[in-house]
Coordinates of C-alpha atoms in Angstrom, one line a residue:
M20 CA 239.1 81.1 69.5
A21 CA 239.1 79.4 72.7
K22 CA 239.3 75.5 72.6
Q23 CA 236.0 73.5 73.5
K24 CA 236.4 71.4 76.0
A25 CA 235.9 67.4 75.6
R26 CA 233.0 65.8 76.9
P27 CA 233.7 63.5 79.4
A28 CA 233.3 59.8 78.6
P29 CA 230.1 57.8 79.9
R30 CA 230.8 56.5 83.2
R31 CA 231.0 52.7 83.4
K32 CA 228.5 52.7 86.0
D33 CA 225.8 54.2 83.7
R34 CA 226.7 51.6 80.9
R35 CA 226.2 48.8 83.6
L36 CA 222.7 50.1 84.5
M37 CA 221.4 50.7 80.9
A38 CA 222.4 47.2 79.8
P39 CA 219.7 45.3 82.0
V40 CA 217.0 47.7 81.2
A41 CA 217.7 47.0 77.4
G42 CA 217.4 43.5 78.0
L43 CA 214.4 43.8 79.9
L44 CA 212.5 46.0 77.1
S45 CA 213.8 43.5 74.4
G46 CA 212.2 40.5 76.6
I47 CA 208.9 42.6 76.8
V48 CA 208.9 43.1 73.1
L49 CA 209.5 39.5 72.4
L50 CA 206.9 38.6 74.7
L51 CA 204.2 40.8 73.5
L52 CA 205.2 39.7 69.8
A53 CA 204.7 36.1 70.8
A54 CA 201.5 36.7 72.5
G55 CA 200.3 38.5 69.5
L56 CA 201.3 35.5 67.4
F57 CA 199.7 33.0 69.9
V58 CA 196.3 35.2 69.9
F59 CA 196.5 35.4 65.9
A60 CA 197.1 31.6 65.5
N61 CA 194.3 30.8 67.8
T62 CA 192.1 33.3 66.1
Y63 CA 192.8 33.0 62.5
G64 CA 195.0 30.1 62.2
P65 CA 193.7 26.8 61.3
G66 CA 191.5 25.0 63.6
P67 CA 191.5 21.3 64.9
S68 CA 190.8 18.4 62.7
A69 CA 187.5 17.2 62.3
K70 CA 187.0 14.1 64.7
S71 CA 185.2 12.1 61.8
G72 CA 185.1 12.9 58.1
N73 CA 185.5 16.4 56.6
V74 CA 182.9 18.3 58.6
T75 CA 181.6 18.5 62.4
A76 CA 177.7 18.9 63.0
V77 CA 176.9 21.3 65.6
T78 CA 173.7 22.1 67.0
V79 CA 173.2 25.6 68.9
E80 CA 170.1 25.3 70.8
R81 CA 167.7 28.2 71.3
G82 CA 168.4 30.1 74.3
Q83 CA 172.0 28.4 74.8
G84 CA 174.4 31.6 76.1
L85 CA 177.8 32.3 74.7
N86 CA 179.6 30.0 77.4
A87 CA 177.6 26.9 76.7
I88 CA 178.0 27.5 73.0
A89 CA 181.8 27.9 73.4
R90 CA 182.0 24.7 75.8
K91 CA 180.1 22.6 73.3
L92 CA 182.4 23.8 70.4
K93 CA 185.3 22.8 72.2
Q94 CA 183.8 19.4 73.6
Q95 CA 183.0 18.8 69.6
G96 CA 186.5 19.5 68.6
V97 CA 185.6 22.4 66.7
I98 CA 187.6 25.4 68.4
R99 CA 190.8 24.7 70.6
S100 CA 189.8 27.5 73.2
V101 CA 186.5 28.2 75.2
T102 CA 188.2 31.8 76.6
F103 CA 189.5 32.6 73.2
F104 CA 186.1 32.2 71.7
R105 CA 184.5 34.1 74.1
I106 CA 186.7 36.9 74.0
A107 CA 186.3 37.3 70.0
A108 CA 182.4 37.2 70.5
K109 CA 182.5 39.8 72.9
L110 CA 185.1 42.1 71.0
D111 CA 182.7 41.7 68.0
G112 CA 180.0 43.1 70.1
R113 CA 177.6 40.7 68.8
D114 CA 178.0 37.9 71.5
N115 CA 174.3 38.0 72.1
A116 CA 173.4 37.5 68.5
L117 CA 174.6 33.9 68.0
R118 CA 171.9 32.2 66.1
A119 CA 170.4 28.8 67.0
G120 CA 170.3 26.1 64.2
T121 CA 172.8 23.0 63.2
Y122 CA 175.9 24.2 62.0
E123 CA 178.6 22.2 59.9
F124 CA 182.1 23.3 60.2
P125 CA 184.7 22.2 57.8
S126 CA 187.7 20.6 59.2
R127 CA 190.4 23.1 60.1
L128 CA 188.3 26.0 59.9
S129 CA 189.7 28.9 62.1
M130 CA 188.2 30.2 65.2
I131 CA 187.1 33.4 63.8
G132 CA 185.4 31.5 60.7
V133 CA 183.2 29.4 63.0
L134 CA 182.2 32.4 65.2
N135 CA 181.1 34.1 61.8
Q136 CA 179.1 31.4 60.5
I137 CA 177.4 31.3 63.6
L138 CA 176.9 35.0 63.7
E139 CA 175.8 35.1 60.2
G140 CA 173.1 32.0 60.9
R141 CA 174.7 29.9 57.9
V142 CA 172.8 26.8 59.3
V143 CA 172.2 23.5 57.8
Q144 CA 168.8 23.9 56.2
H145 CA 166.1 21.9 57.4
F146 CA 162.9 21.4 55.5
I147 CA 159.4 19.8 56.0
T148 CA 156.9 19.1 53.1
I149 CA 153.0 18.9 53.5
P150 CA 152.1 17.5 49.8
E151 CA 149.0 19.0 48.3
G152 CA 145.8 17.2 49.1
R153 CA 146.8 15.9 52.7
T154 CA 144.2 16.1 55.3
S155 CA 145.0 18.1 58.4
A156 CA 145.2 15.3 60.6
Q157 CA 147.6 13.7 57.8
A158 CA 149.9 16.9 57.9
V159 CA 149.9 17.1 61.7
R160 CA 151.3 13.3 61.5
I161 CA 154.0 14.7 59.3
L162 CA 154.9 17.4 61.7
M163 CA 154.8 15.1 64.6
A164 CA 157.1 12.5 62.8
T165 CA 159.7 15.5 61.9
Q166 CA 162.9 15.0 63.8
G167 CA 164.5 18.0 65.7
L168 CA 161.3 19.9 66.4
T169 CA 159.6 19.9 69.9
G170 CA 156.2 19.6 71.6
D171 CA 152.8 18.7 70.5
V172 CA 150.1 20.6 68.2
E173 CA 146.4 20.3 67.5
V174 CA 144.7 19.3 64.4
P175 CA 143.7 22.3 62.8
P176 CA 140.4 23.2 60.5
E177 CA 140.3 21.3 57.5
G178 CA 141.9 23.0 54.4
S179 CA 143.5 25.9 56.8
I180 CA 147.1 24.5 55.9
L181 CA 148.9 25.6 52.7
P182 CA 150.5 22.6 51.2
E183 CA 154.3 23.9 50.6
T184 CA 157.8 22.9 51.8
Y185 CA 158.7 25.0 54.9
Q186 CA 162.0 25.6 56.4
Y187 CA 162.6 25.1 60.2
E188 CA 165.4 25.2 62.7
I189 CA 166.4 22.2 64.9
G190 CA 164.6 22.9 68.5
E191 CA 162.3 24.9 66.9
T192 CA 158.6 24.0 68.3
R193 CA 156.1 22.3 66.1
Q194 CA 153.4 25.1 66.9
S195 CA 155.5 27.6 65.3
V196 CA 156.1 25.6 62.2
L197 CA 152.4 25.0 62.3
D198 CA 151.5 28.6 62.7
R199 CA 153.5 29.5 59.4
M200 CA 151.7 26.9 57.6
L201 CA 148.4 28.2 58.8
A202 CA 149.3 32.0 58.2
A203 CA 150.7 31.2 54.5
G204 CA 147.0 29.4 53.9
R205 CA 145.3 32.7 55.0
E206 CA 147.7 35.0 53.4
T207 CA 147.2 33.0 50.0
L208 CA 143.5 32.5 50.2
D209 CA 143.2 36.1 50.7
A210 CA 145.5 37.1 47.9
L211 CA 143.8 34.6 45.3
W212 CA 140.0 35.7 46.5
A213 CA 140.9 39.3 45.6
T214 CA 141.8 38.3 42.0
R215 CA 138.9 35.9 41.4
A216 CA 136.9 36.0 38.2
P217 CA 133.4 37.9 38.4
D218 CA 130.1 35.8 38.6
L219 CA 131.5 32.9 40.4
P220 CA 128.8 30.7 41.9
L221 CA 131.0 31.2 45.2
K222 CA 129.9 33.5 47.9
T223 CA 132.7 33.4 50.2
K224 CA 136.2 32.4 50.6
E225 CA 135.3 29.4 52.7
E226 CA 133.4 28.2 49.8
A227 CA 136.3 28.7 47.4
L228 CA 138.7 26.9 49.6
I229 CA 136.1 23.7 49.8
L230 CA 135.6 23.3 46.3
A231 CA 139.3 23.8 45.9
S232 CA 139.7 20.9 48.0
V233 CA 137.6 18.7 46.0
V234 CA 139.4 19.5 42.7
E235 CA 142.7 18.6 44.4
K236 CA 141.4 15.4 45.4
E237 CA 139.8 14.5 42.1
T238 CA 143.0 14.7 40.2
G239 CA 146.4 14.4 40.7
L240 CA 147.5 15.9 37.1
A241 CA 148.4 19.7 37.2
H242 CA 147.3 20.2 33.8
E243 CA 144.0 19.0 34.7
R244 CA 142.9 21.1 37.7
P245 CA 141.3 24.1 35.6
K246 CA 139.2 21.5 33.6
V247 CA 138.1 19.8 36.8
A248 CA 137.5 23.2 38.4
A249 CA 135.6 24.3 35.1
V250 CA 133.2 21.2 35.6
F251 CA 132.2 22.0 39.3
V252 CA 131.8 25.7 38.5
N253 CA 129.6 24.8 35.5
R254 CA 127.7 22.4 37.8
L255 CA 127.3 24.8 40.5
R256 CA 125.8 27.3 38.1
N257 CA 123.4 24.9 36.8
G258 CA 122.2 23.5 39.9
M259 CA 123.8 20.1 39.4
R260 CA 125.2 18.1 42.2
L261 CA 129.0 17.7 42.2
Q262 CA 128.7 14.1 42.6
S263 CA 132.6 13.6 43.6
D264 CA 133.7 10.0 44.8
P265 CA 136.6 11.9 47.1
T266 CA 133.7 13.8 49.1
V267 CA 132.1 10.2 49.8
V268 CA 135.5 9.0 50.9
Y269 CA 135.8 11.9 53.4
A270 CA 132.4 10.9 54.9
V271 CA 133.5 7.3 55.3
S272 CA 137.0 7.7 56.4
K273 CA 137.7 11.4 57.0
G274 CA 140.1 11.5 54.0
E275 CA 142.0 8.4 55.1
P276 CA 142.8 6.1 52.3
L277 CA 140.0 3.2 51.8
G278 CA 142.3 0.7 49.9
R279 CA 139.4 -0.3 47.7
G280 CA 136.7 1.5 45.6
L281 CA 133.5 2.8 47.1
R282 CA 130.7 0.5 47.9
R283 CA 127.1 1.3 46.7
S284 CA 125.9 1.7 50.3
E285 CA 128.2 4.3 50.9
L286 CA 127.2 6.4 47.9
D287 CA 123.6 6.0 49.2
T288 CA 124.4 7.2 53.0
P289 CA 123.7 10.5 53.7
S290 CA 126.0 12.9 55.0
P291 CA 127.1 16.6 55.1
W292 CA 130.1 15.6 52.7
N293 CA 127.9 13.3 50.2
T294 CA 128.0 15.5 47.2
Y295 CA 125.7 12.8 45.3
L296 CA 122.9 13.2 47.8
I297 CA 123.4 16.8 48.8
D298 CA 122.7 20.2 46.7
G299 CA 125.9 22.5 46.5
L300 CA 129.3 22.2 48.2
P301 CA 130.1 19.7 51.0
V302 CA 130.0 21.2 54.9
T303 CA 133.7 21.5 55.0
P304 CA 136.6 21.1 53.0
I305 CA 137.9 17.5 52.3
A306 CA 141.7 18.3 52.3
N307 CA 144.0 21.0 52.2
P308 CA 144.4 22.4 48.7
G309 CA 147.5 23.7 47.0
K310 CA 148.0 27.1 45.3
E311 CA 147.0 25.8 41.9
S312 CA 143.8 24.4 42.9
L313 CA 143.0 27.6 44.6
K314 CA 143.9 29.5 41.0
A315 CA 141.7 27.0 39.0
V316 CA 138.8 27.3 41.1
L317 CA 139.0 31.2 41.2
N318 CA 139.7 31.7 37.7
P319 CA 138.4 28.4 35.7
P320 CA 138.8 28.4 31.9
P321 CA 135.8 28.9 29.6
S322 CA 134.0 25.5 29.3
K323 CA 131.0 23.7 29.0
D324 CA 131.7 20.5 30.3
V325 CA 129.6 19.2 33.2
Y326 CA 130.9 15.4 33.2
F327 CA 134.2 13.6 33.4
V328 CA 135.2 10.0 34.0
A329 CA 138.7 8.3 34.0
D330 CA 140.3 7.5 30.9
G331 CA 142.6 4.8 32.0
T332 CA 145.7 6.6 31.5
G333 CA 145.8 8.2 34.9
G334 CA 143.8 11.2 33.7
H335 CA 140.0 12.0 32.8
V336 CA 138.1 12.5 29.6
F337 CA 135.5 15.2 29.5
A338 CA 132.1 15.9 28.2
E339 CA 129.5 18.5 27.6
T340 CA 126.3 16.1 27.4
Y341 CA 125.3 13.3 29.2
E342 CA 125.0 11.2 26.2
Q343 CA 129.0 11.8 25.2
H344 CA 129.3 11.1 28.9
L345 CA 127.8 7.8 29.0
I346 CA 130.0 6.7 25.8
N347 CA 133.2 7.8 27.8
V348 CA 131.8 5.8 30.7
A349 CA 131.5 2.5 28.8
K350 CA 134.9 3.0 27.7
W351 CA 136.4 3.2 31.0
R352 CA 134.2 -0.1 32.1
Q353 CA 135.7 -1.8 29.5
I354 CA 139.4 -0.7 30.3
E355 CA 138.3 -1.8 34.3
A356 CA 137.1 -4.9 33.2
Q357 CA 140.2 -5.8 31.0
A358 CA 142.6 -4.8 33.8
T359 CA 141.1 -6.8 36.4
P360 CA 138.4 -9.3 35.1
A361 CA 137.8 -11.0 38.3
L362 CA 137.0 -8.0 40.2
A363 CA 134.9 -5.9 37.5
Q364 CA 131.4 -5.7 39.1
P365 CA 128.5 -3.3 37.7
V366 CA 128.5 -0.3 39.9
K367 CA 126.1 2.7 40.5
D368 CA 126.1 5.1 37.5
T369 CA 127.0 8.2 39.5
G370 CA 126.2 10.8 36.4
K371 CA 129.9 12.5 36.8

């Protein structure tokens, strides 16, 4: 068998050339590794500490672009790099989906955590409440005094707002919030009207809204609304006048607090709202009634009561006959005299 020839040993020149290449490749690998670690640390690592407290609040305005948002976050000390934030948002593919609102970022939150919070719209929630029984002018004053909203609004028709708690975003217009209140009012009235009891002495949704506003202003006790509604529905059925003090207050002050009792002259002054002098309902609602008052008017409980008067405890006592009502009125007059003897004066018997 022939002997194999031995391979020649690598030349020194080749070894000298490979050494720098290996070193260069190692350097590139280390550089890429360092860059990757740097990117990972800036993206997923802990962010800056909050400048004060444990959270930093930042408001993203409506219409703000990605660059403006990133700069604001950097200025507020929430993120370290505007560039990395922009790149991360673009790589996510939702850089145009950053939602407006006020955000609270915990101290040391990672940049990706900041981005996700904005993309998911996890904002600090802001609410505005319109209490039941407020007039539309009073509701608009609440809206105008609410911080964080923009623009002006005109006073809508009386009774058109649904008293409720509404969420809003910082920078939102007052008109858009008011539009939601008006839409809620229409939708609620439509839905409840569709489920009304048969044979009600109410021909239209507007009449139901008017009567509900009177019920709303007559009692502040939730459990009394159905009873008060039943009294007024019975009065309308029997052709009796409503004789409601709040309707006269509305005629005098458009629903603003008088700070005193009604005067006899005011009870005797004709107006389209004075239900002591007009038959049927006032010409418009006298406030914005809540959902429960609307329900009470559209589905009143069975009752023969046609009178009620204050009972001295914040509620009312009800009666079917005028004779019983007079007894109840006498008891109320006695309570009034004992509470404020110097102020107790004979007043007109309203028959309510």
